[in-house]
Amino acid sequence: MKVLVAVKRVVDYNVKVRVKADGTGVDLANVKMSMNPFDEIGVEEAVRLKEAGKATEVIVVSIGPAQAQETLRTALAMGADRGILIKTDAEVQPLAVAKLLKAVCDAEQPGLVITGKQAIDDDSNQTGQMLAALWGRPQATFANKLFIEGDKAKVVREIDGGLQTVEIDLPAVLTTDLRLNEPRYASLPNIMKAKKKPIDEKTPESLGVDIASRLKVLKVAEPPKRVAGVKVPDVATLVQKLKTEAGVI
């Protein structure tokens, strides 16, 4: 079984993002970039499936500029076998990503596609669901645990009320949640080996996919700064303030 993992190049989660002065987006100049953390969990899960003998090949796919090769090399160093870079400098929204991944699925015929539940830059939480709909295959989102049993997968999902266990037919789409696993650090020998692993470059045009934007961002703004709290002398004053000032009781 092939496992296809989508990985995205995003602003590193340790970086404090800055909004452009004109409010058109986030300033990416001289900013450290890395693999989306939820996608990193997806790569780890795919590599574990291969180590357990459940998967024969792990393919990682990234959509973006030439620099996205660095993200693919990170995934290859973690244990993926080969990479596919769909090269474009345009902003690619979730529907376009799902269409591109569908085109790759048609070519590669994977038994399982893993995506992060969301990217930490746009927080859309849409790509996995859209891909499952376009591909016409089952989906299991917010995966907490994954068990492959023949041509079926049993997935424990994180939901508002706790955990839900579902069984789906393969091929299928899985989106990862934080507690699915702890991604490994790539060792130096594996980093060196990753430099020799193949990365196939494609373009949206070569896949016959229209990536034109369907959504227009009107404005990006930083969240308002929190104001300092106040100390109250007793419970009665606290209750009064909650009633009269906060209006919460």
PDB file of N, CA and C in Angstrom, residues 107-146:
ATOM      1  N   ALA A 107      -2.889   9.619 -10.292  1.00  0.00           N
ATOM      2  CA  ALA A 107      -1.663   9.102 -10.903  1.00  0.00           C
ATOM      3  C   ALA A 107      -0.995   8.038 -10.042  1.00  0.00           C
ATOM      4  N   GLU A 108      -0.992   8.245  -8.731  1.00  0.00           N
ATOM      5  CA  GLU A 108      -0.236   7.365  -7.833  1.00  0.00           C
ATOM      6  C   GLU A 108      -1.059   6.216  -7.256  1.00  0.00           C
ATOM      7  N   GLN A 109      -2.382   6.376  -7.201  1.00  0.00           N
ATOM      8  CA  GLN A 109      -3.274   5.352  -6.638  1.00  0.00           C
ATOM      9  C   GLN A 109      -2.854   4.918  -5.229  1.00  0.00           C
ATOM     10  N   PRO A 110      -2.776   5.859  -4.277  1.00  0.00           N
ATOM     11  CA  PRO A 110      -2.387   5.475  -2.918  1.00  0.00           C
ATOM     12  C   PRO A 110      -3.514   4.749  -2.192  1.00  0.00           C
ATOM     13  N   GLY A 111      -3.145   3.960  -1.183  1.00  0.00           N
ATOM     14  CA  GLY A 111      -4.147   3.294  -0.353  1.00  0.00           C
ATOM     15  C   GLY A 111      -4.610   4.175   0.786  1.00  0.00           C
ATOM     16  N   LEU A 112      -3.813   5.194   1.114  1.00  0.00           N
ATOM     17  CA  LEU A 112      -4.160   6.103   2.201  1.00  0.00           C
ATOM     18  C   LEU A 112      -3.525   7.455   1.923  1.00  0.00           C
ATOM     19  N   VAL A 113      -4.306   8.518   2.116  1.00  0.00           N
ATOM     20  CA  VAL A 113      -3.786   9.881   2.021  1.00  0.00           C
ATOM     21  C   VAL A 113      -3.883  10.517   3.395  1.00  0.00           C
ATOM     22  N   ILE A 114      -2.774  11.087   3.866  1.00  0.00           N
ATOM     23  CA  ILE A 114      -2.747  11.729   5.187  1.00  0.00           C
ATOM     24  C   ILE A 114      -2.457  13.210   5.009  1.00  0.00           C
ATOM     25  N   THR A 115      -3.287  14.040   5.615  1.00  0.00           N
ATOM     26  CA  THR A 115      -3.026  15.473   5.658  1.00  0.00           C
ATOM     27  C   THR A 115      -3.123  15.930   7.108  1.00  0.00           C
ATOM     28  N   GLY A 116      -2.516  17.073   7.418  1.00  0.00           N
ATOM     29  CA  GLY A 116      -2.749  17.665   8.725  1.00  0.00           C
ATOM     30  C   GLY A 116      -4.185  18.158   8.806  1.00  0.00           C
ATOM     31  N   LYS A 117      -4.737  18.205  10.017  1.00  0.00           N
ATOM     32  CA  LYS A 117      -6.136  18.647  10.118  1.00  0.00           C
ATOM     33  C   LYS A 117      -6.285  20.108   9.695  1.00  0.00           C
ATOM     34  N   GLN A 118      -5.198  20.887   9.838  1.00  0.00           N
ATOM     35  CA  GLN A 118      -5.214  22.284   9.411  1.00  0.00           C
ATOM     36  C   GLN A 118      -3.777  22.765   9.301  1.00  0.00           C
ATOM     37  N   ALA A 119      -3.579  23.848   8.561  1.00  0.00           N
ATOM     38  CA  ALA A 119      -2.268  24.494   8.516  1.00  0.00           C
ATOM     39  C   ALA A 119      -2.278  25.652   9.496  1.00  0.00           C
ATOM     40  N   ILE A 120      -1.147  25.896  10.149  1.00  0.00           N
ATOM     41  CA  ILE A 120      -1.134  26.910  11.196  1.00  0.00           C
ATOM     42  C   ILE A 120      -1.073  28.325  10.636  1.00  0.00           C
ATOM     43  N   ASP A 121      -0.990  28.470   9.296  1.00  0.00           N
ATOM     44  CA  ASP A 121      -0.997  29.828   8.739  1.00  0.00           C
ATOM     45  C   ASP A 121      -2.414  30.312   8.415  1.00  0.00           C
ATOM     46  N   ASP A 122      -3.224  29.461   7.766  1.00  0.00           N
ATOM     47  CA  ASP A 122      -4.575  29.917   7.435  1.00  0.00           C
ATOM     48  C   ASP A 122      -5.661  29.270   8.295  1.00  0.00           C
ATOM     49  N   ASP A 123      -5.317  28.194   9.029  1.00  0.00           N
ATOM     50  CA  ASP A 123      -6.274  27.527   9.937  1.00  0.00           C
ATOM     51  C   ASP A 123      -7.581  27.135   9.242  1.00  0.00           C
ATOM     52  N   SER A 124      -7.530  26.779   7.971  1.00  0.00           N
ATOM     53  CA  SER A 124      -8.776  26.538   7.233  1.00  0.00           C
ATOM     54  C   SER A 124      -9.469  25.231   7.622  1.00  0.00           C
ATOM     55  N   ASN A 125      -8.692  24.151   7.864  1.00  0.00           N
ATOM     56  CA  ASN A 125      -9.288  22.853   8.190  1.00  0.00           C
ATOM     57  C   ASN A 125     -10.294  22.438   7.107  1.00  0.00           C
ATOM     58  N   GLN A 126      -9.845  22.457   5.847  1.00  0.00           N
ATOM     59  CA  GLN A 126     -10.754  22.142   4.734  1.00  0.00           C
ATOM     60  C   GLN A 126     -10.186  21.139   3.731  1.00  0.00           C
ATOM     61  N   THR A 127      -8.865  21.106   3.583  1.00  0.00           N
ATOM     62  CA  THR A 127      -8.264  20.360   2.468  1.00  0.00           C
ATOM     63  C   THR A 127      -8.597  18.878   2.499  1.00  0.00           C
ATOM     64  N   GLY A 128      -8.439  18.234   3.646  1.00  0.00           N
ATOM     65  CA  GLY A 128      -8.705  16.801   3.742  1.00  0.00           C
ATOM     66  C   GLY A 128     -10.136  16.456   3.376  1.00  0.00           C
ATOM     67  N   GLN A 129     -11.062  17.241   3.896  1.00  0.00           N
ATOM     68  CA  GLN A 129     -12.481  16.987   3.628  1.00  0.00           C
ATOM     69  C   GLN A 129     -12.806  17.198   2.153  1.00  0.00           C
ATOM     70  N   MET A 130     -12.256  18.275   1.564  1.00  0.00           N
ATOM     71  CA  MET A 130     -12.505  18.545   0.148  1.00  0.00           C
ATOM     72  C   MET A 130     -11.913  17.452  -0.736  1.00  0.00           C
ATOM     73  N   LEU A 131     -10.712  16.981  -0.382  1.00  0.00           N
ATOM     74  CA  LEU A 131     -10.076  15.919  -1.161  1.00  0.00           C
ATOM     75  C   LEU A 131     -10.922  14.651  -1.126  1.00  0.00           C
ATOM     76  N   ALA A 132     -11.426  14.283   0.050  1.00  0.00           N
ATOM     77  CA  ALA A 132     -12.257  13.076   0.161  1.00  0.00           C
ATOM     78  C   ALA A 132     -13.490  13.184  -0.722  1.00  0.00           C
ATOM     79  N   ALA A 133     -14.097  14.385  -0.766  1.00  0.00           N
ATOM     80  CA  ALA A 133     -15.292  14.585  -1.599  1.00  0.00           C
ATOM     81  C   ALA A 133     -14.947  14.488  -3.083  1.00  0.00           C
ATOM     82  N   LEU A 134     -13.843  15.131  -3.497  1.00  0.00           N
ATOM     83  CA  LEU A 134     -13.449  15.097  -4.915  1.00  0.00           C
ATOM     84  C   LEU A 134     -13.031  13.695  -5.346  1.00  0.00           C
ATOM     85  N   TRP A 135     -12.368  12.982  -4.451  1.00  0.00           N
ATOM     86  CA  TRP A 135     -11.844  11.646  -4.748  1.00  0.00           C
ATOM     87  C   TRP A 135     -12.931  10.581  -4.636  1.00  0.00           C
ATOM     88  N   GLY A 136     -14.018  10.906  -3.928  1.00  0.00           N
ATOM     89  CA  GLY A 136     -15.103   9.949  -3.738  1.00  0.00           C
ATOM     90  C   GLY A 136     -14.742   8.819  -2.796  1.00  0.00           C
ATOM     91  N   ARG A 137     -13.904   9.122  -1.788  1.00  0.00           N
ATOM     92  CA  ARG A 137     -13.450   8.102  -0.845  1.00  0.00           C
ATOM     93  C   ARG A 137     -13.806   8.504   0.592  1.00  0.00           C
ATOM     94  N   PRO A 138     -13.844   7.536   1.522  1.00  0.00           N
ATOM     95  CA  PRO A 138     -14.170   7.848   2.925  1.00  0.00           C
ATOM     96  C   PRO A 138     -13.101   8.743   3.559  1.00  0.00           C
ATOM     97  N   GLN A 139     -13.488   9.398   4.644  1.00  0.00           N
ATOM     98  CA  GLN A 139     -12.544  10.238   5.378  1.00  0.00           C
ATOM     99  C   GLN A 139     -12.690  10.007   6.871  1.00  0.00           C
ATOM    100  N   ALA A 140     -11.580  10.180   7.586  1.00  0.00           N
ATOM    101  CA  ALA A 140     -11.586  10.148   9.052  1.00  0.00           C
ATOM    102  C   ALA A 140     -10.750  11.338   9.505  1.00  0.00           C
ATOM    103  N   THR A 141     -11.406  12.330  10.078  1.00  0.00           N
ATOM    104  CA  THR A 141     -10.723  13.559  10.459  1.00  0.00           C
ATOM    105  C   THR A 141     -10.352  13.555  11.937  1.00  0.00           C
ATOM    106  N   PHE A 142      -9.398  14.411  12.294  1.00  0.00           N
ATOM    107  CA  PHE A 142      -8.967  14.605  13.697  1.00  0.00           C
ATOM    108  C   PHE A 142      -8.545  13.279  14.340  1.00  0.00           C
ATOM    109  N   ALA A 143      -7.686  12.533  13.624  1.00  0.00           N
ATOM    110  CA  ALA A 143      -7.312  11.195  14.089  1.00  0.00           C
ATOM    111  C   ALA A 143      -6.431  11.245  15.337  1.00  0.00           C
ATOM    112  N   ASN A 144      -6.810  10.445  16.325  1.00  0.00           N
ATOM    113  CA  ASN A 144      -6.056  10.295  17.568  1.00  0.00           C
ATOM    114  C   ASN A 144      -5.261   8.994  17.566  1.00  0.00           C
ATOM    115  N   LYS A 145      -5.825   7.964  16.943  1.00  0.00           N
ATOM    116  CA  LYS A 145      -5.141   6.668  16.781  1.00  0.00           C
ATOM    117  C   LYS A 145      -5.565   6.078  15.441  1.00  0.00           C
ATOM    118  N   LEU A 146      -4.659   5.297  14.840  1.00  0.00           N
ATOM    119  CA  LEU A 146      -4.926   4.666  13.550  1.00  0.00           C
ATOM    120  C   LEU A 146      -4.505   3.211  13.583  1.00  0.00           C
TER     121      LEU A 146
END
